[in-house]
Tab-separated table of C-alpha atoms in Angstrom:
chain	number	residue	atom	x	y	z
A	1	UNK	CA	19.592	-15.680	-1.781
A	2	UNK	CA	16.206	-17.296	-2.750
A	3	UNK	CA	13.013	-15.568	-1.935
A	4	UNK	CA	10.905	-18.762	-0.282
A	5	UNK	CA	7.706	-16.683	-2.255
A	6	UNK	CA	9.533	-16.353	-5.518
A	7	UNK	CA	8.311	-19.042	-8.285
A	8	UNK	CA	9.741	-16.793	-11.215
A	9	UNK	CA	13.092	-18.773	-11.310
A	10	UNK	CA	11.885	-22.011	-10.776
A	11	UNK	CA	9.043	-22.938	-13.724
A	12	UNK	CA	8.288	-26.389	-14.655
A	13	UNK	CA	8.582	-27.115	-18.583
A	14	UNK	CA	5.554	-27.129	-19.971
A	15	UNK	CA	2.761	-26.465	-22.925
A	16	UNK	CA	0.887	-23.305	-23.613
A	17	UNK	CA	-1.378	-24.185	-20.287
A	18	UNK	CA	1.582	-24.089	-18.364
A	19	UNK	CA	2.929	-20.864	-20.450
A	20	UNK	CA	0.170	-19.311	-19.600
A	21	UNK	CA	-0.276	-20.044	-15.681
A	22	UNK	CA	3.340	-18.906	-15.515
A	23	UNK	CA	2.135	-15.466	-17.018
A	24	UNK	CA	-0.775	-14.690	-15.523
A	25	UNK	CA	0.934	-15.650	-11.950
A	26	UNK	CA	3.234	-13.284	-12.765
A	27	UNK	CA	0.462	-10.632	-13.540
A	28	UNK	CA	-0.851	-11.607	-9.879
A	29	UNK	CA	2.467	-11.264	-8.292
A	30	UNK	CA	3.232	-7.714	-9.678
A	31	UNK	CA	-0.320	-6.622	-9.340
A	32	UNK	CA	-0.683	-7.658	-5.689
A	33	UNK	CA	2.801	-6.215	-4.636
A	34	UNK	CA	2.280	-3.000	-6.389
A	35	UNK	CA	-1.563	-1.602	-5.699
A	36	UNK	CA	-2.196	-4.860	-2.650
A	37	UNK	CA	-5.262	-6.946	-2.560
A	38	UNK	CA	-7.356	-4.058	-2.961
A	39	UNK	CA	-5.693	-3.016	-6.600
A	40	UNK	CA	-5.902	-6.675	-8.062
A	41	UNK	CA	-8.678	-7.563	-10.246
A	42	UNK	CA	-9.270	-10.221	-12.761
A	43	UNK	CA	-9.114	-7.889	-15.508
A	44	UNK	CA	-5.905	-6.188	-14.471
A	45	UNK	CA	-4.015	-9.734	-14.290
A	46	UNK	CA	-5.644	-10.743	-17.742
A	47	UNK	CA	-4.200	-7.191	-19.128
A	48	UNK	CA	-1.099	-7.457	-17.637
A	49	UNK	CA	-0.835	-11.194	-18.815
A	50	UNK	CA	-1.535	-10.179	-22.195
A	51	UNK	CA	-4.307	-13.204	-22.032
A	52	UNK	CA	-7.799	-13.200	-22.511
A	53	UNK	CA	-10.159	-12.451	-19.569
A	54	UNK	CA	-12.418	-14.868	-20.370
A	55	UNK	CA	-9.421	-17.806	-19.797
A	56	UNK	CA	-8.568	-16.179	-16.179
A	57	UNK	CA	-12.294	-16.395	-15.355
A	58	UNK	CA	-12.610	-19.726	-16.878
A	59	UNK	CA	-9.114	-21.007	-15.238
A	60	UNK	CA	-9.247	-19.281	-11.948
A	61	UNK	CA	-12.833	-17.843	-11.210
A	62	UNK	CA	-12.132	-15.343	-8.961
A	63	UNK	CA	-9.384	-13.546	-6.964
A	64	UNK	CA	-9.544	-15.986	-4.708
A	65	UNK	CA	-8.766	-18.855	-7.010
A	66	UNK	CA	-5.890	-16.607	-8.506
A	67	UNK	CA	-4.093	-16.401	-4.499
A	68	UNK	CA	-4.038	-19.702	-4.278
A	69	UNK	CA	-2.711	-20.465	-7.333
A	70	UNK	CA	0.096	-17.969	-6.952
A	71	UNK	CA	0.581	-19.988	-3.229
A	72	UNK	CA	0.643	-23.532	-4.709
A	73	UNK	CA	3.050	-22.029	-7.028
A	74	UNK	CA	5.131	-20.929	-4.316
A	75	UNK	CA	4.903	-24.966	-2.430
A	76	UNK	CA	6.248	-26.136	-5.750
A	77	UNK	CA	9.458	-24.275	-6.147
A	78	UNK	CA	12.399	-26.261	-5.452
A	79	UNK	CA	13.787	-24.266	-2.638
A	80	UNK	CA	16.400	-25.958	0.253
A	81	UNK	CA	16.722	-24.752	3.365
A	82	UNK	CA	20.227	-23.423	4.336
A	83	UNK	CA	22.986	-26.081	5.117
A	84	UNK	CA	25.879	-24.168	6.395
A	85	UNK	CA	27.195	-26.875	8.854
A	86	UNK	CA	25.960	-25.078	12.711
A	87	UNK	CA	22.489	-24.576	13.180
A	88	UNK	CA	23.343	-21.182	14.419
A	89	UNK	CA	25.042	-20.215	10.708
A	90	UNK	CA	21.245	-22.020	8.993
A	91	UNK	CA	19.138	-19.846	10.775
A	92	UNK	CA	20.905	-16.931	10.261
A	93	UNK	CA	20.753	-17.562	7.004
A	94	UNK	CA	17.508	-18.226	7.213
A	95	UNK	CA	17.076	-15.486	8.659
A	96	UNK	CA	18.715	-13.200	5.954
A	97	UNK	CA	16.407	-14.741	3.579
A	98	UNK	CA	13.033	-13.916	5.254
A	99	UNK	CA	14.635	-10.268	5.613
A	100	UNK	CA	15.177	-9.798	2.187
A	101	UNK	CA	12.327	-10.647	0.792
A	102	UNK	CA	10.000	-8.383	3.420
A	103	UNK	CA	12.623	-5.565	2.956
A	104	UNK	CA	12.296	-5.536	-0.885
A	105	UNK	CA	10.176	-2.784	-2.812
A	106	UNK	CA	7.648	-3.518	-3.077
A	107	UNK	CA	7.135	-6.773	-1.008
A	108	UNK	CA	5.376	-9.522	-2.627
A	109	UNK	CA	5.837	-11.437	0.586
A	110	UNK	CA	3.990	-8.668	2.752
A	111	UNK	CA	1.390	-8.605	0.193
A	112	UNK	CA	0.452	-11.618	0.108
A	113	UNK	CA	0.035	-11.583	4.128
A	114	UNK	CA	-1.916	-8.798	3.903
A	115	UNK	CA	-4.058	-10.273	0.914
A	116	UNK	CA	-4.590	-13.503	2.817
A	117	UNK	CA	-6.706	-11.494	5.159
A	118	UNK	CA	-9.433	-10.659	2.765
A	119	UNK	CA	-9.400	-14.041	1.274
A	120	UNK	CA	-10.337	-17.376	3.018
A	121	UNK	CA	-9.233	-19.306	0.304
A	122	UNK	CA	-6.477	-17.959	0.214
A	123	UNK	CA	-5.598	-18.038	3.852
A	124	UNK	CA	-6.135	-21.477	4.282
A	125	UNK	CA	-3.634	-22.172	1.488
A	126	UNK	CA	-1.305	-19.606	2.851
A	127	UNK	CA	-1.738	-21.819	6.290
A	128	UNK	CA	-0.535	-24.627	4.916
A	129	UNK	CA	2.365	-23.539	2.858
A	130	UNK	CA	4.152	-22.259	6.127
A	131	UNK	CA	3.530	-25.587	7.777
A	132	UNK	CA	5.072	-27.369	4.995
A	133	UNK	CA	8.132	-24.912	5.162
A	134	UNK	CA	8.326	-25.422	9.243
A	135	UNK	CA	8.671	-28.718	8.709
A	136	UNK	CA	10.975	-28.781	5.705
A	137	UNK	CA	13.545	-26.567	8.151
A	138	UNK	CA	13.277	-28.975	10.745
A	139	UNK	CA	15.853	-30.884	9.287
A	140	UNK	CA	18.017	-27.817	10.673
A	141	UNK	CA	17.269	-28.847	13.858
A	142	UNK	CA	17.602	-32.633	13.226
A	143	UNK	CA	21.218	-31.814	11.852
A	144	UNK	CA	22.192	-29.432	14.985
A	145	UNK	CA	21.389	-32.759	17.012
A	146	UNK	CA	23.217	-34.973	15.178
A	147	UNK	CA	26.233	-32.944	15.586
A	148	UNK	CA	25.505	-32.305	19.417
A	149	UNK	CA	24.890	-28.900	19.263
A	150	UNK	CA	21.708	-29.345	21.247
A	151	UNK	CA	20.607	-31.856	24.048
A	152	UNK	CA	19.811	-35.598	23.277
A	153	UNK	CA	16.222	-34.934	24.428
A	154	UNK	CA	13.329	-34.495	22.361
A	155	UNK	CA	13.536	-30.748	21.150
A	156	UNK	CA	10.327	-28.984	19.790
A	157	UNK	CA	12.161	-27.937	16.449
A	158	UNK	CA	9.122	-26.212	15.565
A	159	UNK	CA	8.843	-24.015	18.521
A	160	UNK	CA	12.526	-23.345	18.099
A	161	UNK	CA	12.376	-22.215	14.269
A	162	UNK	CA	9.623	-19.956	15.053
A	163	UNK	CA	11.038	-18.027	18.106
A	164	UNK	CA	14.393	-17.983	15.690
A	165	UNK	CA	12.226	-16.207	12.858
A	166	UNK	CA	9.591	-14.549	14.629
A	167	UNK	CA	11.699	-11.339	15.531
A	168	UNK	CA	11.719	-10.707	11.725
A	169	UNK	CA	8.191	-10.312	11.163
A	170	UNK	CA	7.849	-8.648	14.174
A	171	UNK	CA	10.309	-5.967	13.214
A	172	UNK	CA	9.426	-5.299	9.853
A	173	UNK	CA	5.844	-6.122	9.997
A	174	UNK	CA	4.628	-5.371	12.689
A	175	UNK	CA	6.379	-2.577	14.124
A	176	UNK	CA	7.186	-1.690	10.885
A	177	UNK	CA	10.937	-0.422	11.843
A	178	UNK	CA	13.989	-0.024	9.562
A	179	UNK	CA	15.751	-3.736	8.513
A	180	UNK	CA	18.732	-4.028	10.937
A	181	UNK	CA	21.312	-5.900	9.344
A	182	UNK	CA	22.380	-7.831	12.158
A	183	UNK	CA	18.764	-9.118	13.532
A	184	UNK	CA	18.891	-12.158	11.257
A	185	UNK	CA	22.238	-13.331	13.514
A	186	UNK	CA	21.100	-11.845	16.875
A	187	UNK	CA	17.341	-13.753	16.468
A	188	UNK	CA	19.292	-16.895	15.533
A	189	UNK	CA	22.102	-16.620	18.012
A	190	UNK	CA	19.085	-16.662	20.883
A	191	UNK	CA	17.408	-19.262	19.735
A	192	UNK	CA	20.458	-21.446	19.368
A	193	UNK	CA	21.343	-20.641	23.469
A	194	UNK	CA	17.802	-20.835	24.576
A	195	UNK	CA	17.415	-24.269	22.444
A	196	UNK	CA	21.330	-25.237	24.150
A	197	UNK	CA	19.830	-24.564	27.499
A	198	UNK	CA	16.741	-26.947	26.834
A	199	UNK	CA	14.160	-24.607	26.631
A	200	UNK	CA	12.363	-26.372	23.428
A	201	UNK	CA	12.607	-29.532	25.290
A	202	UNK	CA	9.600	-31.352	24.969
A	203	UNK	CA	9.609	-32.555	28.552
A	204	UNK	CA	9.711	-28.746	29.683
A	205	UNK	CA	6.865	-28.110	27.475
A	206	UNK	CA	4.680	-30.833	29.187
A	207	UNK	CA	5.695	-29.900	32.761
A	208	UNK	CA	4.723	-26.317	32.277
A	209	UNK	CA	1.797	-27.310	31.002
A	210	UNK	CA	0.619	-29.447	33.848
């Protein structure tokens, strides 16, 4: 399965400029996963990139400017969300996905978390490429009504989506724990009866929050 955070399969054609971005992201990528935000330096991409310093610092500026990049690269990759035909079998898959990549060694996915707490810049662009992929996998819920898996009403598909992923991160990042194969379907299986049940209604929203 895709990574969501992995742009290495999924370059635009382009000049040397483009060339270039694509290598130096790259640099930032295996830098930050392997020494974390305090191990990545403008130097050590350039180096690693095999390009100039003085076109990273002209290009990028700082570490900062180098996140964000690798973030926006992220927003641009042509990734889907799952279409398996029950919402219960997307967000498992989902699910899967968002395993993977926080299970790999070393995780460029945790990395960047962690980096995106010594970087403003790079948290506010970190910010907005999850709310872009909430709402991109709110066509999973969208389908699921359609096909009367969940109630007519008004469901709060982003409330749903993030109580269907949110055991994930709080597994492997939080508690740090082994990856237990069958969380992905267990976290998505809840969600799915909670959601069936009406609990990411909007109407039950408002009326428990009168």
């Amino acid at each position: 399965m895709t990574d969501p955070l992995d742009t290495t399969s999924d370059r635009r054609p382009g000049g040397r400029t483009a060339r270039i971005r694509a290598q130096v992201l790259d640099a930032v990528r295996a830098e930050l996963a392997e020494g974390g935000h305090e191990g990545l330096t403008m130097e050590g991409v350039a180096t690693r990139a095999g390009v100039h310093r003085a076109t990273v610092y002209r290009r990028w500026r700082d570490v900062g400017g180098l996140l964000v990049d690798v973030i926006d690269a992220a927003g641009e990759m042509d990734w889907q969300p799952p279409d398996t035909g029950s919402l219960r079998g997307d967000l498992t898959a989902l699910n899967q996905e968002i395993q993977e990549s926080l299970v790999v060694q070393p995780s460029f996915a945790i990395a960047l978390m962690a980096a995106s707490f010594h970087s403003e810049q790079a948290a506010r662009a970190q910010t907005q490429l999850w709310t872009d992929r909430y709402a991109q996998c709110e066509t999973l819920v969208e389908r699921a009504i359609e096909r009367g898996e969940l109630p007519a009403q008004h469901t709060d598909a982003r409330s749903l989506l993030i109580a269907a992923t949110a055991p994930l991160y709080h597994q492997l990042v939080l508690l740090r724990a082994d990856p237990d194969p069958q969380l992905p379907k267990r976290a998505a299986e809840a969600a799915v009866l909670a959601a069936a049940a009406g609990g990411f209604s909007v109407r039950v929203r408002r009326e428990e929050s009168v």
